[in-house]
């Protein structure tokens, strides 16, 4: 039996300047620049095994075989790796998340970053994080940022250009930042980010204003990070999230990711700021609020959030490392070999 195996670990990231909407040239390129922080504490681990005896590509998540759309995306990435490396064997992908997929954290970002690195390593491609970022981006735009640790920028795509990788701008310990996820609803979201942004691009009269204004907000997020200016960072990050959601809310029909609890958390954050605490909000394509604060204020912010009726639980996170290869493989789940 001839096998080529590698395993990688990657973390989710939270965008401080949001990506929302693709360029329309078919290269899976973002229409706006985005800037994120990669988070420690939560991880996806993925083992890729190319084997001459496999007839099909297969994919198991948490030990369960996956088919349909998610499998098609995985196969698309494996096909790219086969084209680059010259490998022809089919592969089995075994993946586990150590955080709930429905917690509103981008499991697709950590998932495709870990898959890209594990697949490239298993196929023997001499890759660096820039290559892995571009490979992951072709399947999931936000995954391009999880190839790197700390604070990471993904520029907007250039018209007609096929390549695009994220760029690390500061290491994890550059800024005293804590991210507290206020989980406001259990269970999967109603409209995926892919569908939500497509609908916004097609129908929202505010989408052009979003595309026009996002680069300036992203620039302010970058400057604030580089200057270790938490207040300016929080203000710009909150603006980015609210503008992204405004573009969706103005779509036809309006796409509202928020619940009542989302709005309650937004108001509580303003009350915390009035009390002199560092607390700013960012929200992805779901109802949860990610609160940006510092190590000093973290405990008081968690306490205040936990007292809100609509907050089910809080998950603390802090800046973490980029995707990396690890030695210990995930055992292949039973019956998943093709
Ligand atoms: O790359 P996707 O399809 O996971 O989209 C991510 C969209 C947001 O999470 C809402 C914003 C972002 O930049 O991560």
GROMACS .gro file of C-alpha atoms and ligand atoms in nm:
model
  352
    1UNK     CA    1   0.000   0.000   0.000
    2UNK     CA    2   0.153   0.332  -0.107
    3UNK     CA    3   0.031   0.627   0.093
    4UNK     CA    4   0.127   0.991   0.134
    5UNK     CA    5  -0.009   1.147   0.455
    6UNK     CA    6   0.020   1.482   0.629
    7UNK     CA    7  -0.170   1.656   0.908
    8UNK     CA    8  -0.217   2.028   0.973
    9UNK     CA    9  -0.377   2.243   1.241
   10UNK     CA   10  -0.534   2.584   1.173
   11UNK     CA   11  -0.738   2.833   1.375
   12UNK     CA   12  -1.047   3.035   1.289
   13UNK     CA   13  -1.005   3.409   1.237
   14UNK     CA   14  -1.233   3.703   1.307
   15UNK     CA   15  -1.237   3.989   1.061
   16UNK     CA   16  -1.184   4.330   1.220
   17UNK     CA   17  -1.237   4.484   0.874
   18UNK     CA   18  -1.493   4.267   0.697
   19UNK     CA   19  -1.488   4.096   0.361
   20UNK     CA   20  -1.838   4.088   0.210
   21UNK     CA   21  -1.888   4.038  -0.164
   22UNK     CA   22  -1.679   3.891  -0.442
   23UNK     CA   23  -1.543   4.047  -0.760
   24UNK     CA   24  -1.748   3.923  -1.054
   25UNK     CA   25  -1.462   3.778  -1.265
   26UNK     CA   26  -1.505   3.420  -1.137
   27UNK     CA   27  -1.167   3.393  -0.958
   28UNK     CA   28  -1.312   3.378  -0.604
   29UNK     CA   29  -1.154   3.712  -0.525
   30UNK     CA   30  -1.289   3.956  -0.262
   31UNK     CA   31  -1.426   4.292  -0.379
   32UNK     CA   32  -1.291   4.467  -0.067
   33UNK     CA   33  -0.977   4.437   0.148
   34UNK     CA   34  -1.022   4.269   0.487
   35UNK     CA   35  -0.813   4.241   0.800
   36UNK     CA   36  -0.849   3.975   1.068
   37UNK     CA   37  -0.702   3.832   1.383
   38UNK     CA   38  -0.632   3.459   1.393
   39UNK     CA   39  -0.761   3.310   1.719
   40UNK     CA   40  -0.588   3.071   1.959
   41UNK     CA   41  -0.785   2.826   2.169
   42UNK     CA   42  -1.003   2.684   1.892
   43UNK     CA   43  -0.864   2.467   1.615
   44UNK     CA   44  -0.936   2.247   1.316
   45UNK     CA   45  -0.709   1.947   1.268
   46UNK     CA   46  -0.705   1.778   0.927
   47UNK     CA   47  -0.525   1.469   0.797
   48UNK     CA   48  -0.497   1.415   0.419
   49UNK     CA   49  -0.397   1.075   0.282
   50UNK     CA   50  -0.333   1.014  -0.087
   51UNK     CA   51  -0.351   0.641  -0.159
   52UNK     CA   52  -0.318   0.458  -0.494
   53UNK     CA   53  -0.584   0.209  -0.385
   54UNK     CA   54  -0.856   0.474  -0.327
   55UNK     CA   55  -1.117   0.502  -0.604
   56UNK     CA   56  -1.272   0.832  -0.493
   57UNK     CA   57  -1.192   1.131  -0.278
   58UNK     CA   58  -1.371   1.105   0.057
   59UNK     CA   59  -1.414   1.345   0.346
   60UNK     CA   60  -1.511   1.281   0.709
   61UNK     CA   61  -1.586   1.556   0.961
   62UNK     CA   62  -1.584   1.448   1.326
   63UNK     CA   63  -1.582   1.086   1.207
   64UNK     CA   64  -1.895   1.124   0.991
   65UNK     CA   65  -1.877   1.091   0.611
   66UNK     CA   66  -1.964   1.418   0.433
   67UNK     CA   67  -2.120   1.436   0.083
   68UNK     CA   68  -2.282   1.700  -0.140
   69UNK     CA   69  -2.162   2.062  -0.158
   70UNK     CA   70  -1.897   2.044   0.118
   71UNK     CA   71  -1.739   1.735  -0.045
   72UNK     CA   72  -1.737   1.911  -0.385
   73UNK     CA   73  -1.541   2.203  -0.233
   74UNK     CA   74  -1.290   1.964  -0.073
   75UNK     CA   75  -1.244   1.774  -0.403
   76UNK     CA   76  -1.192   2.106  -0.587
   77UNK     CA   77  -0.901   2.189  -0.354
   78UNK     CA   78  -0.754   1.836  -0.386
   79UNK     CA   79  -0.775   1.864  -0.768
   80UNK     CA   80  -0.571   2.186  -0.758
   81UNK     CA   81  -0.308   2.015  -0.541
   82UNK     CA   82  -0.297   1.718  -0.781
   83UNK     CA   83  -0.250   1.954  -1.079
   84UNK     CA   84   0.038   2.137  -0.906
   85UNK     CA   85   0.213   1.830  -0.764
   86UNK     CA   86   0.157   1.579  -1.043
   87UNK     CA   87   0.004   1.334  -0.792
   88UNK     CA   88  -0.282   1.137  -0.943
   89UNK     CA   89  -0.402   0.933  -0.641
   90UNK     CA   90  -0.739   0.995  -0.477
   91UNK     CA   91  -0.738   1.109  -0.116
   92UNK     CA   92  -0.918   1.067   0.212
   93UNK     CA   93  -0.962   1.379   0.428
   94UNK     CA   94  -1.028   1.336   0.799
   95UNK     CA   95  -1.108   1.656   0.989
   96UNK     CA   96  -1.209   1.752   1.344
   97UNK     CA   97  -1.300   2.087   1.501
   98UNK     CA   98  -1.247   2.128   1.875
   99UNK     CA   99  -1.516   2.401   1.883
  100UNK     CA  100  -1.886   2.382   1.789
  101UNK     CA  101  -1.934   2.431   1.413
  102UNK     CA  102  -2.247   2.635   1.485
  103UNK     CA  103  -2.085   2.876   1.734
  104UNK     CA  104  -2.068   3.151   1.472
  105UNK     CA  105  -1.695   3.110   1.434
  106UNK     CA  106  -1.567   3.067   1.083
  107UNK     CA  107  -1.505   2.692   1.082
  108UNK     CA  108  -1.473   2.715   0.703
  109UNK     CA  109  -1.172   2.946   0.751
  110UNK     CA  110  -0.983   2.712   0.985
  111UNK     CA  111  -1.111   2.409   0.791
  112UNK     CA  112  -0.988   2.514   0.446
  113UNK     CA  113  -0.660   2.658   0.579
  114UNK     CA  114  -0.585   2.325   0.753
  115UNK     CA  115  -0.694   2.129   0.444
  116UNK     CA  116  -0.481   2.339   0.207
  117UNK     CA  117  -0.168   2.296   0.418
  118UNK     CA  118  -0.223   1.923   0.488
  119UNK     CA  119  -0.302   1.848   0.121
  120UNK     CA  120   0.000   2.043  -0.008
  121UNK     CA  121   0.230   1.873   0.246
  122UNK     CA  122   0.089   1.524   0.177
  123UNK     CA  123   0.137   1.576  -0.198
  124UNK     CA  124   0.497   1.685  -0.142
  125UNK     CA  125   0.452   2.044  -0.263
  126UNK     CA  126   0.731   2.265  -0.130
  127UNK     CA  127   0.489   2.529  -0.003
  128UNK     CA  128   0.506   2.834   0.220
  129UNK     CA  129   0.221   3.014   0.399
  130UNK     CA  130   0.171   3.249   0.100
  131UNK     CA  131   0.106   2.950  -0.127
  132UNK     CA  132  -0.124   2.787   0.132
  133UNK     CA  133  -0.314   3.117   0.173
  134UNK     CA  134  -0.375   3.145  -0.204
  135UNK     CA  135  -0.476   2.778  -0.229
  136UNK     CA  136  -0.723   2.809   0.061
  137UNK     CA  137  -0.861   3.141  -0.077
  138UNK     CA  138  -0.963   2.973  -0.402
  139UNK     CA  139  -1.215   2.766  -0.202
  140UNK     CA  140  -1.299   2.999   0.091
  141UNK     CA  141  -1.190   3.364   0.084
  142UNK     CA  142  -1.172   3.409   0.463
  143UNK     CA  143  -0.959   3.091   0.490
  144UNK     CA  144  -0.675   3.275   0.313
  145UNK     CA  145  -0.624   3.474   0.635
  146UNK     CA  146  -0.601   3.167   0.865
  147UNK     CA  147  -0.283   3.053   0.686
  148UNK     CA  148  -0.106   3.319   0.896
  149UNK     CA  149  -0.110   3.394   1.269
  150UNK     CA  150  -0.170   3.724   1.447
  151UNK     CA  151  -0.307   4.017   1.247
  152UNK     CA  152  -0.354   3.942   0.878
  153UNK     CA  153  -0.466   4.149   0.579
  154UNK     CA  154  -0.620   4.014   0.260
  155UNK     CA  155  -0.613   4.280  -0.014
  156UNK     CA  156  -0.904   4.315  -0.257
  157UNK     CA  157  -0.861   4.110  -0.575
  158UNK     CA  158  -0.711   4.274  -0.883
  159UNK     CA  159  -0.936   4.264  -1.191
  160UNK     CA  160  -0.860   3.958  -1.403
  161UNK     CA  161  -0.589   3.838  -1.163
  162UNK     CA  162  -0.595   3.474  -1.056
  163UNK     CA  163  -0.350   3.483  -0.760
  164UNK     CA  164  -0.419   3.643  -0.423
  165UNK     CA  165  -0.269   3.566  -0.082
  166UNK     CA  166  -0.309   3.724   0.259
  167UNK     CA  167  -0.025   3.921   0.420
  168UNK     CA  168   0.068   3.905   0.791
  169UNK     CA  169   0.097   4.257   0.937
  170UNK     CA  170   0.169   4.194   1.307
  171UNK     CA  171   0.239   3.890   1.529
  172UNK     CA  172  -0.014   3.758   1.786
  173UNK     CA  173   0.151   3.931   2.085
  174UNK     CA  174   0.167   4.271   1.910
  175UNK     CA  175  -0.153   4.396   2.074
  176UNK     CA  176  -0.323   4.329   2.406
  177UNK     CA  177  -0.648   4.212   2.243
  178UNK     CA  178  -0.907   3.971   2.379
  179UNK     CA  179  -1.209   3.855   2.178
  180UNK     CA  180  -1.514   3.733   2.368
  181UNK     CA  181  -1.774   3.551   2.160
  182UNK     CA  182  -2.123   3.615   2.300
  183UNK     CA  183  -2.323   3.317   2.171
  184UNK     CA  184  -2.683   3.432   2.129
  185UNK     CA  185  -2.836   3.125   1.967
  186UNK     CA  186  -2.744   2.756   1.944
  187UNK     CA  187  -2.780   2.577   1.611
  188UNK     CA  188  -2.674   2.648   1.253
  189UNK     CA  189  -2.731   2.985   1.082
  190UNK     CA  190  -3.014   3.028   0.831
  191UNK     CA  191  -2.827   3.181   0.536
  192UNK     CA  192  -2.460   3.097   0.471
  193UNK     CA  193  -2.215   3.381   0.417
  194UNK     CA  194  -2.166   3.265   0.056
  195UNK     CA  195  -2.540   3.292  -0.017
  196UNK     CA  196  -2.585   3.605   0.193
  197UNK     CA  197  -2.315   3.803   0.016
  198UNK     CA  198  -2.433   3.688  -0.329
  199UNK     CA  199  -2.783   3.815  -0.249
  200UNK     CA  200  -2.639   4.143  -0.118
  201UNK     CA  201  -2.421   4.194  -0.428
  202UNK     CA  202  -2.718   4.126  -0.657
  203UNK     CA  203  -2.993   4.323  -0.485
  204UNK     CA  204  -2.873   4.574  -0.225
  205UNK     CA  205  -2.871   4.940  -0.334
  206UNK     CA  206  -2.623   4.996  -0.049
  207UNK     CA  207  -2.369   4.741  -0.182
  208UNK     CA  208  -2.184   4.994  -0.404
  209UNK     CA  209  -2.153   5.227  -0.102
  210UNK     CA  210  -2.013   4.936   0.103
  211UNK     CA  211  -1.749   4.860  -0.164
  212UNK     CA  212  -1.660   5.230  -0.192
  213UNK     CA  213  -1.622   5.284   0.184
  214UNK     CA  214  -1.462   4.953   0.298
  215UNK     CA  215  -1.099   5.027   0.191
  216UNK     CA  216  -1.082   5.342   0.405
  217UNK     CA  217  -1.218   5.158   0.712
  218UNK     CA  218  -0.974   4.872   0.651
  219UNK     CA  219  -0.687   5.123   0.632
  220UNK     CA  220  -0.794   5.270   0.970
  221UNK     CA  221  -0.808   4.920   1.121
  222UNK     CA  222  -0.455   4.852   0.992
  223UNK     CA  223  -0.316   5.186   1.122
  224UNK     CA  224  -0.479   5.134   1.462
  225UNK     CA  225  -0.326   4.786   1.494
  226UNK     CA  226   0.018   4.907   1.389
  227UNK     CA  227  -0.005   5.194   1.646
  228UNK     CA  228  -0.145   4.960   1.916
  229UNK     CA  229  -0.441   5.199   1.945
  230UNK     CA  230  -0.727   4.988   2.087
  231UNK     CA  231  -0.982   5.269   2.082
  232UNK     CA  232  -0.934   5.356   1.714
  233UNK     CA  233  -0.925   4.985   1.632
  234UNK     CA  234  -1.253   4.921   1.813
  235UNK     CA  235  -1.428   5.216   1.653
  236UNK     CA  236  -1.318   5.119   1.301
  237UNK     CA  237  -1.394   4.746   1.352
  238UNK     CA  238  -1.744   4.821   1.479
  239UNK     CA  239  -1.803   5.056   1.183
  240UNK     CA  240  -1.695   4.787   0.940
  241UNK     CA  241  -1.932   4.527   1.088
  242UNK     CA  242  -2.228   4.763   1.105
  243UNK     CA  243  -2.173   4.884   0.747
  244UNK     CA  244  -2.152   4.524   0.622
  245UNK     CA  245  -2.478   4.436   0.797
  246UNK     CA  246  -2.642   4.758   0.673
  247UNK     CA  247  -2.568   4.648   0.316
  248UNK     CA  248  -2.737   4.312   0.383
  249UNK     CA  249  -3.033   4.461   0.566
  250UNK     CA  250  -3.093   4.687   0.262
  251UNK     CA  251  -3.093   4.387   0.021
  252UNK     CA  252  -3.423   4.287  -0.141
  253UNK     CA  253  -3.562   4.110   0.054
  254UNK     CA  254  -3.360   4.232   0.351
  255UNK     CA  255  -3.118   3.984   0.502
  256UNK     CA  256  -3.121   4.019   0.881
  257UNK     CA  257  -2.866   3.800   1.059
  258UNK     CA  258  -2.939   3.958   1.399
  259UNK     CA  259  -3.175   3.847   1.672
  260UNK     CA  260  -3.305   4.062   1.958
  261UNK     CA  261  -3.014   3.939   2.171
  262UNK     CA  262  -2.764   4.065   1.910
  263UNK     CA  263  -2.903   4.417   1.949
  264UNK     CA  264  -2.910   4.384   2.331
  265UNK     CA  265  -2.538   4.302   2.328
  266UNK     CA  266  -2.467   4.602   2.103
  267UNK     CA  267  -2.642   4.829   2.355
  268UNK     CA  268  -2.465   4.670   2.652
  269UNK     CA  269  -2.130   4.732   2.481
  270UNK     CA  270  -2.216   5.100   2.456
  271UNK     CA  271  -2.306   5.106   2.827
  272UNK     CA  272  -1.973   4.938   2.910
  273UNK     CA  273  -1.786   5.202   2.711
  274UNK     CA  274  -1.977   5.476   2.897
  275UNK     CA  275  -1.843   5.315   3.220
  276UNK     CA  276  -1.488   5.348   3.084
  277UNK     CA  277  -1.431   4.986   2.980
  278UNK     CA  278  -1.278   4.883   2.647
  279UNK     CA  279  -1.556   4.703   2.457
  280UNK     CA  280  -1.632   4.709   2.085
  281UNK     CA  281  -1.844   4.479   1.871
  282UNK     CA  282  -1.796   4.288   1.552
  283UNK     CA  283  -2.056   4.055   1.398
  284UNK     CA  284  -2.019   3.801   1.116
  285UNK     CA  285  -2.294   3.636   0.908
  286UNK     CA  286  -2.490   3.522   1.213
  287UNK     CA  287  -2.648   3.649   1.536
  288UNK     CA  288  -2.346   3.622   1.768
  289UNK     CA  289  -2.145   3.925   1.877
  290UNK     CA  290  -1.769   3.910   1.910
  291UNK     CA  291  -1.661   4.163   2.170
  292UNK     CA  292  -1.316   4.321   2.140
  293UNK     CA  293  -1.158   4.410   2.473
  294UNK     CA  294  -0.827   4.397   2.665
  295UNK     CA  295  -0.686   4.151   2.922
  296UNK     CA  296  -0.749   4.411   3.194
  297UNK     CA  297  -1.120   4.453   3.115
  298UNK     CA  298  -1.195   4.096   3.002
  299UNK     CA  299  -1.341   3.965   3.331
  300UNK     CA  300  -1.577   4.262   3.375
  301UNK     CA  301  -1.691   4.245   3.013
  302UNK     CA  302  -1.759   3.869   3.042
  303UNK     CA  303  -1.954   3.927   3.364
  304UNK     CA  304  -2.171   4.198   3.205
  305UNK     CA  305  -2.239   3.989   2.893
  306UNK     CA  306  -2.325   3.679   3.097
  307UNK     CA  307  -2.594   3.874   3.285
  308UNK     CA  308  -2.780   3.954   2.960
  309UNK     CA  309  -3.079   3.725   2.915
  310UNK     CA  310  -3.021   3.654   2.546
  311UNK     CA  311  -2.656   3.552   2.587
  312UNK     CA  312  -2.638   3.170   2.611
  313UNK     CA  313  -2.266   3.155   2.690
  314UNK     CA  314  -1.940   3.331   2.621
  315UNK     CA  315  -1.625   3.189   2.462
  316UNK     CA  316  -1.297   3.375   2.533
  317UNK     CA  317  -1.028   3.390   2.264
  318UNK     CA  318  -0.701   3.570   2.199
  319UNK     CA  319  -0.462   3.616   1.903
  320UNK     CA  320  -0.302   3.290   1.790
  321UNK     CA  321  -0.070   3.122   1.540
  322UNK     CA  322  -0.108   3.043   1.172
  323UNK     CA  323  -0.163   2.702   1.011
  324UNK     CA  324   0.112   2.450   1.076
  325UNK     CA  325   0.199   2.087   1.005
  326UNK     CA  326   0.185   1.849   1.304
  327UNK     CA  327   0.316   1.495   1.349
  328UNK     CA  328   0.019   1.314   1.499
  329UNK     CA  329  -0.234   1.205   1.235
  330UNK     CA  330  -0.607   1.157   1.294
  331UNK     CA  331  -0.692   0.785   1.263
  332UNK     CA  332  -0.907   0.716   0.957
  333UNK     CA  333  -1.271   0.680   1.063
  334UNK     CA  334  -1.419   0.336   0.997
  335UNK     CA  335  -1.586   0.277   0.663
  336UNK     CA  336  -1.460   0.603   0.519
  337UNK     CA  337  -1.197   0.447   0.292
  338UNK     CA  338  -1.302   0.450  -0.071
  339LIG     O1  339  -1.520   3.339   0.332
  339LIG     P1  340  -1.658   3.320   0.388
  339LIG     O2  341  -1.754   3.267   0.288
  339LIG     O3  342  -1.651   3.238   0.516
  339LIG     O4  343  -1.715   3.466   0.428
  339LIG     C1  344  -1.676   3.537   0.542
  339LIG     C2  345  -1.762   3.655   0.562
  339LIG     C3  346  -1.753   3.719   0.701
  339LIG     O5  347  -1.718   3.624   0.799
  339LIG     C4  348  -1.890   3.776   0.735
  339LIG     C5  349  -1.654   3.835   0.703
  339LIG     C6  350  -1.508   3.798   0.701
  339LIG     O6  351  -1.431   3.877   0.645
  339LIG     O7  352  -1.470   3.693   0.757
   0.00000   0.00000   0.00000
